[in-house]
mmCIF file of C-alpha atoms in Angstrom:
data_model
loop_
_atom_site.group_PDB
_atom_site.id
_atom_site.type_symbol
_atom_site.label_atom_id
_atom_site.label_comp_id
_atom_site.label_asym_id
_atom_site.label_seq_id
_atom_site.Cartn_x
_atom_site.Cartn_y
_atom_site.Cartn_z
ATOM 1 C CA UNK A 210 115.306 -38.706 10.895
ATOM 2 C CA UNK A 211 118.357 -40.728 9.722
ATOM 3 C CA UNK A 212 119.388 -43.578 11.559
ATOM 4 C CA UNK A 213 121.675 -46.459 11.763
ATOM 5 C CA UNK A 214 120.960 -49.755 12.945
ATOM 6 C CA UNK A 215 123.877 -52.049 13.477
ATOM 7 C CA UNK A 216 123.118 -55.965 13.923
ATOM 8 C CA UNK A 217 123.796 -58.467 16.157
ATOM 9 C CA UNK A 218 123.690 -56.239 19.375
ATOM 10 C CA UNK A 219 125.802 -58.340 20.406
ATOM 11 C CA UNK A 220 127.756 -61.289 19.792
ATOM 12 C CA UNK A 221 129.584 -63.847 22.066
ATOM 13 C CA UNK A 222 132.221 -66.245 19.824
ATOM 14 C CA UNK A 223 135.078 -68.388 20.086
ATOM 15 C CA UNK A 224 138.213 -68.071 19.316
ATOM 16 C CA UNK A 225 138.869 -68.805 15.571
ATOM 17 C CA UNK A 226 135.237 -67.850 14.363
ATOM 18 C CA UNK A 227 134.160 -65.756 11.707
ATOM 19 C CA UNK A 228 131.595 -63.198 12.300
ATOM 20 C CA UNK A 229 129.999 -60.607 10.231
ATOM 21 C CA UNK A 230 128.097 -57.479 11.782
ATOM 22 C CA UNK A 231 126.027 -54.937 10.177
ATOM 23 C CA UNK A 232 125.369 -51.107 9.593
ATOM 24 C CA UNK A 233 121.912 -50.118 7.966
ATOM 25 C CA UNK A 234 119.367 -47.177 7.113
ATOM 26 C CA UNK A 235 116.970 -46.150 4.393
ATOM 27 C CA UNK A 236 119.557 -43.250 3.638
ATOM 28 C CA UNK A 237 122.157 -42.467 1.271
ATOM 29 C CA UNK A 238 125.379 -41.235 2.759
ATOM 30 C CA UNK A 239 128.403 -39.818 1.540
ATOM 31 C CA UNK A 240 130.965 -41.623 3.448
ATOM 32 C CA UNK A 241 130.688 -44.135 6.228
ATOM 33 C CA UNK A 242 132.873 -44.979 8.851
ATOM 34 C CA UNK A 243 133.804 -47.980 11.416
ATOM 35 C CA UNK A 244 135.361 -47.348 14.556
ATOM 36 C CA UNK A 245 135.926 -49.573 17.433
ATOM 37 C CA UNK A 246 135.916 -48.855 21.154
ATOM 38 C CA UNK A 247 137.652 -50.287 24.209
ATOM 39 C CA UNK A 248 136.179 -49.907 28.163
ATOM 40 C CA UNK A 249 137.175 -46.242 29.684
ATOM 41 C CA UNK A 250 138.594 -45.093 26.161
ATOM 42 C CA UNK A 251 137.560 -43.575 23.238
ATOM 43 C CA UNK A 252 136.325 -45.105 20.123
ATOM 44 C CA UNK A 253 139.137 -45.622 17.434
ATOM 45 C CA UNK A 254 139.031 -45.210 13.499
ATOM 46 C CA UNK A 255 139.314 -48.227 11.288
ATOM 47 C CA UNK A 256 138.384 -47.349 8.165
ATOM 48 C CA UNK A 257 136.801 -44.897 6.248
ATOM 49 C CA UNK A 258 134.392 -46.113 2.974
ATOM 50 C CA UNK A 259 133.256 -43.681 0.624
ATOM 51 C CA UNK A 260 132.461 -44.974 -3.019
ATOM 52 C CA UNK A 261 129.433 -47.830 -3.585
ATOM 53 C CA UNK A 262 130.621 -51.173 -3.240
ATOM 54 C CA UNK A 263 134.391 -50.090 -2.227
ATOM 55 C CA UNK A 264 135.770 -53.459 -0.216
ATOM 56 C CA UNK A 265 138.957 -52.687 1.817
ATOM 57 C CA UNK A 266 140.782 -55.155 3.903
ATOM 58 C CA UNK A 267 142.664 -54.109 7.307
ATOM 59 C CA UNK A 268 144.676 -57.920 8.356
ATOM 60 C CA UNK A 269 141.499 -60.019 9.071
ATOM 61 C CA UNK A 270 139.005 -56.934 9.118
ATOM 62 C CA UNK A 271 136.416 -57.045 5.736
ATOM 63 C CA UNK A 272 134.791 -54.158 5.388
ATOM 64 C CA UNK A 273 132.134 -53.333 2.583
ATOM 65 C CA UNK A 274 130.068 -50.382 1.873
ATOM 66 C CA UNK A 275 127.072 -51.175 -0.037
ATOM 67 C CA UNK A 276 126.615 -50.531 -3.770
ATOM 68 C CA UNK A 277 123.892 -47.929 -2.925
ATOM 69 C CA UNK A 278 125.542 -46.445 -0.034
ATOM 70 C CA UNK A 279 122.963 -47.379 2.282
ATOM 71 C CA UNK A 280 124.863 -49.963 3.998
ATOM 72 C CA UNK A 281 128.052 -51.778 5.255
ATOM 73 C CA UNK A 282 128.999 -54.501 6.733
ATOM 74 C CA UNK A 283 132.431 -55.613 8.545
ATOM 75 C CA UNK A 284 133.520 -58.942 8.322
ATOM 76 C CA UNK A 285 136.443 -60.927 10.735
ATOM 77 C CA UNK A 286 138.324 -63.571 9.832
ATOM 78 C CA UNK A 287 139.375 -65.932 12.140
ATOM 79 C CA UNK A 288 138.491 -63.943 15.942
ATOM 80 C CA UNK A 289 140.773 -63.586 17.810
ATOM 81 C CA UNK A 290 140.446 -62.178 22.031
ATOM 82 C CA UNK A 291 141.976 -59.082 21.317
ATOM 83 C CA UNK A 292 139.119 -58.282 19.022
ATOM 84 C CA UNK A 293 136.536 -57.780 21.462
ATOM 85 C CA UNK A 294 135.209 -54.372 22.105
ATOM 86 C CA UNK A 295 132.476 -52.133 20.999
ATOM 87 C CA UNK A 296 132.021 -51.756 16.897
ATOM 88 C CA UNK A 297 130.288 -48.894 15.795
ATOM 89 C CA UNK A 298 129.188 -47.251 12.565
ATOM 90 C CA UNK A 299 129.346 -44.000 11.817
ATOM 91 C CA UNK A 300 127.799 -42.005 8.715
ATOM 92 C CA UNK A 301 128.426 -38.762 7.132
ATOM 93 C CA UNK A 302 125.209 -37.325 5.687
ATOM 94 C CA UNK A 303 125.271 -35.749 1.808
ATOM 95 C CA UNK A 304 126.881 -32.256 2.755
ATOM 96 C CA UNK A 305 129.161 -34.133 4.827
ATOM 97 C CA UNK A 306 128.662 -31.999 7.969
ATOM 98 C CA UNK A 307 126.825 -34.086 9.834
ATOM 99 C CA UNK A 308 127.665 -37.762 11.139
ATOM 100 C CA UNK A 309 125.342 -39.935 12.391
ATOM 101 C CA UNK A 310 126.173 -42.987 14.517
ATOM 102 C CA UNK A 311 124.827 -46.461 15.113
ATOM 103 C CA UNK A 312 124.311 -48.349 18.804
ATOM 104 C CA UNK A 313 126.808 -50.663 18.339
ATOM 105 C CA UNK A 314 127.867 -54.181 17.900
ATOM 106 C CA UNK A 315 129.666 -55.580 21.708
ATOM 107 C CA UNK A 316 131.359 -57.920 20.281
ATOM 108 C CA UNK A 317 132.883 -60.712 22.696
ATOM 109 C CA UNK A 318 135.541 -63.320 21.653
ATOM 110 C CA UNK A 319 136.439 -66.622 24.410
ATOM 111 C CA UNK A 320 139.963 -67.608 23.909
ATOM 112 C CA UNK B 1410 151.768 -37.971 23.964
ATOM 113 C CA UNK B 1411 147.594 -38.552 23.244
ATOM 114 C CA UNK B 1412 146.279 -36.227 19.827
ATOM 115 C CA UNK B 1413 143.251 -34.979 21.527
ATOM 116 C CA UNK B 1414 143.281 -34.810 25.383
ATOM 117 C CA UNK B 1415 140.078 -34.727 27.969
ATOM 118 C CA UNK B 1416 140.026 -33.227 31.625
ATOM 119 C CA UNK B 1417 138.749 -34.549 33.922
ATOM 120 C CA UNK B 1418 138.403 -38.190 33.000
ATOM 121 C CA UNK B 1419 136.161 -38.545 36.257
ATOM 122 C CA UNK B 1420 134.096 -35.988 37.795
ATOM 123 C CA UNK B 1421 131.079 -36.781 40.407
ATOM 124 C CA UNK B 1422 128.959 -33.535 41.009
ATOM 125 C CA UNK B 1423 125.644 -32.417 42.258
ATOM 126 C CA UNK B 1424 122.836 -31.652 40.797
ATOM 127 C CA UNK B 1425 122.411 -27.745 40.270
ATOM 128 C CA UNK B 1426 126.114 -27.045 40.031
ATOM 129 C CA UNK B 1427 127.866 -25.672 36.908
ATOM 130 C CA UNK B 1428 130.453 -28.370 35.073
ATOM 131 C CA UNK B 1429 133.106 -27.729 32.609
ATOM 132 C CA UNK B 1430 134.400 -29.995 30.768
ATOM 133 C CA UNK B 1431 137.653 -29.414 28.714
ATOM 134 C CA UNK B 1432 139.082 -30.897 25.321
ATOM 135 C CA UNK B 1433 142.579 -30.209 23.560
ATOM 136 C CA UNK B 1434 144.162 -31.448 20.329
ATOM 137 C CA UNK B 1435 147.313 -31.036 18.500
ATOM 138 C CA UNK B 1436 146.359 -32.949 15.597
ATOM 139 C CA UNK B 1437 145.403 -29.053 14.163
ATOM 140 C CA UNK B 1438 142.384 -29.887 12.605
ATOM 141 C CA UNK B 1439 139.426 -27.449 12.335
ATOM 142 C CA UNK B 1440 136.405 -29.064 13.310
ATOM 143 C CA UNK B 1441 135.738 -30.261 16.838
ATOM 144 C CA UNK B 1442 132.840 -31.833 18.501
ATOM 145 C CA UNK B 1443 131.160 -32.932 21.536
ATOM 146 C CA UNK B 1444 128.887 -36.242 22.194
ATOM 147 C CA UNK B 1445 127.522 -37.551 24.767
ATOM 148 C CA UNK B 1446 127.548 -41.743 25.152
ATOM 149 C CA UNK B 1447 124.701 -43.767 26.726
ATOM 150 C CA UNK B 1448 124.025 -47.168 27.290
ATOM 151 C CA UNK B 1449 122.288 -48.961 24.121
ATOM 152 C CA UNK B 1450 122.125 -45.283 22.549
ATOM 153 C CA UNK B 1451 125.701 -44.820 20.899
ATOM 154 C CA UNK B 1452 127.121 -41.168 20.455
ATOM 155 C CA UNK B 1453 124.953 -38.839 20.035
ATOM 156 C CA UNK B 1454 126.037 -35.057 18.937
ATOM 157 C CA UNK B 1455 125.397 -32.197 21.898
ATOM 158 C CA UNK B 1456 127.380 -29.001 19.655
ATOM 159 C CA UNK B 1457 130.213 -29.180 16.897
ATOM 160 C CA UNK B 1458 132.283 -26.233 15.680
ATOM 161 C CA UNK B 1459 134.216 -26.239 12.037
ATOM 162 C CA UNK B 1460 136.230 -23.277 13.638
ATOM 163 C CA UNK B 1461 137.194 -20.432 16.327
ATOM 164 C CA UNK B 1462 134.226 -18.277 15.156
ATOM 165 C CA UNK B 1463 131.518 -21.778 14.089
ATOM 166 C CA UNK B 1464 129.630 -23.120 17.058
ATOM 167 C CA UNK B 1465 126.334 -25.539 15.721
ATOM 168 C CA UNK B 1466 123.929 -27.434 18.151
ATOM 169 C CA UNK B 1467 123.839 -31.251 17.513
ATOM 170 C CA UNK B 1468 120.498 -33.206 18.700
ATOM 171 C CA UNK B 1469 120.977 -32.848 22.015
ATOM 172 C CA UNK B 1470 122.259 -29.130 23.047
ATOM 173 C CA UNK B 1471 119.545 -28.342 25.444
ATOM 174 C CA UNK B 1472 120.930 -28.138 29.267
ATOM 175 C CA UNK B 1473 124.989 -27.783 27.575
ATOM 176 C CA UNK B 1474 126.902 -24.719 25.905
ATOM 177 C CA UNK B 1475 130.214 -24.527 24.248
ATOM 178 C CA UNK B 1476 133.226 -22.515 23.784
ATOM 179 C CA UNK B 1477 135.777 -22.648 21.119
ATOM 180 C CA UNK B 1478 138.497 -20.365 22.686
ATOM 181 C CA UNK B 1479 141.009 -21.499 19.833
ATOM 182 C CA UNK B 1480 141.550 -23.809 17.222
ATOM 183 C CA UNK B 1481 143.086 -26.649 19.805
ATOM 184 C CA UNK B 1482 140.573 -25.839 22.527
ATOM 185 C CA UNK B 1483 136.703 -26.321 22.711
ATOM 186 C CA UNK B 1484 135.028 -26.913 25.917
ATOM 187 C CA UNK B 1485 131.490 -27.815 26.975
ATOM 188 C CA UNK B 1486 129.511 -26.564 29.791
ATOM 189 C CA UNK B 1487 126.800 -27.895 31.711
ATOM 190 C CA UNK B 1488 124.946 -24.804 33.315
ATOM 191 C CA UNK B 1489 123.120 -26.180 35.763
ATOM 192 C CA UNK B 1490 123.656 -30.154 36.472
ATOM 193 C CA UNK B 1491 121.038 -32.756 36.329
ATOM 194 C CA UNK B 1492 121.240 -36.433 36.811
ATOM 195 C CA UNK B 1493 120.023 -37.626 33.806
ATOM 196 C CA UNK B 1494 123.074 -35.680 32.167
ATOM 197 C CA UNK B 1495 125.142 -38.280 33.843
ATOM 198 C CA UNK B 1496 126.749 -40.178 30.864
ATOM 199 C CA UNK B 1497 130.294 -40.503 29.018
ATOM 200 C CA UNK B 1498 131.282 -37.323 27.269
ATOM 201 C CA UNK B 1499 133.881 -37.597 24.203
ATOM 202 C CA UNK B 1500 135.295 -34.767 22.302
ATOM 203 C CA UNK B 1501 136.405 -35.407 18.478
ATOM 204 C CA UNK B 1502 137.975 -33.645 15.930
ATOM 205 C CA UNK B 1503 137.899 -34.312 11.989
ATOM 206 C CA UNK B 1504 140.109 -32.523 9.046
ATOM 207 C CA UNK B 1505 138.255 -30.356 6.372
ATOM 208 C CA UNK B 1506 137.119 -34.054 4.961
ATOM 209 C CA UNK B 1507 135.451 -34.572 7.979
ATOM 210 C CA UNK B 1508 136.008 -38.251 6.871
ATOM 211 C CA UNK B 1509 135.946 -40.312 10.184
ATOM 212 C CA UNK B 1510 136.526 -38.411 13.323
ATOM 213 C CA UNK B 1511 139.020 -39.103 16.265
ATOM 214 C CA UNK B 1512 138.502 -39.357 19.575
ATOM 215 C CA UNK B 1513 139.816 -38.116 23.242
ATOM 216 C CA UNK B 1514 139.668 -40.844 26.011
ATOM 217 C CA UNK B 1515 136.318 -39.513 27.744
ATOM 218 C CA UNK B 1516 135.081 -37.884 30.846
ATOM 219 C CA UNK B 1517 132.962 -39.946 33.044
ATOM 220 C CA UNK B 1518 130.282 -37.858 34.279
ATOM 221 C CA UNK B 1519 127.806 -38.595 37.017
ATOM 222 C CA UNK B 1520 125.154 -35.851 38.503
ATOM 223 C CA UNK B 1521 123.977 -36.915 42.179
#
């Protein structure tokens, strides 16, 4: 069974701090996505990474796909209260027809 | 207007009742999915469909059925609801590349 493990499960930080959350697996994936979910809403796609070692930036968010395509990290610089939410990673198996989701990292940024 | 819509947004029902959750999309995507979300368990796939004539079971399909009425519509049914089906249910779509999904706002279902 393919599993995606996210860490930490919960993170509470002050506005302006930096943070990194991780998504790890023992399986190789064809692509990996990061989503953010706010209470009462569905997950919103932030980024898709496809190539091993790939780095993508979205304003203050930096996403990296591991060289072996088994893991990924999300780094947020100078976190703001608007970054508060549940961050989910998801990965597609090498056939590209099934996506599995991690349990998520719940981030709370205090003003 | 939202690209993926779900109805109803909230539903409270009793054990044994038949429930249908509906999903519509205007993104023109062929692929559609139904997930349930429980605290600490993330999103788990119930069923998915890659086109109108294609229906596939996900990891937790027992107790659920689906119907793909058109490219834009994918409904989920609980034939006889039970309390452990209380959860958030999400519909999602993706294009043929499948690299990333677009989710509806969810349905909060409570089975008493």
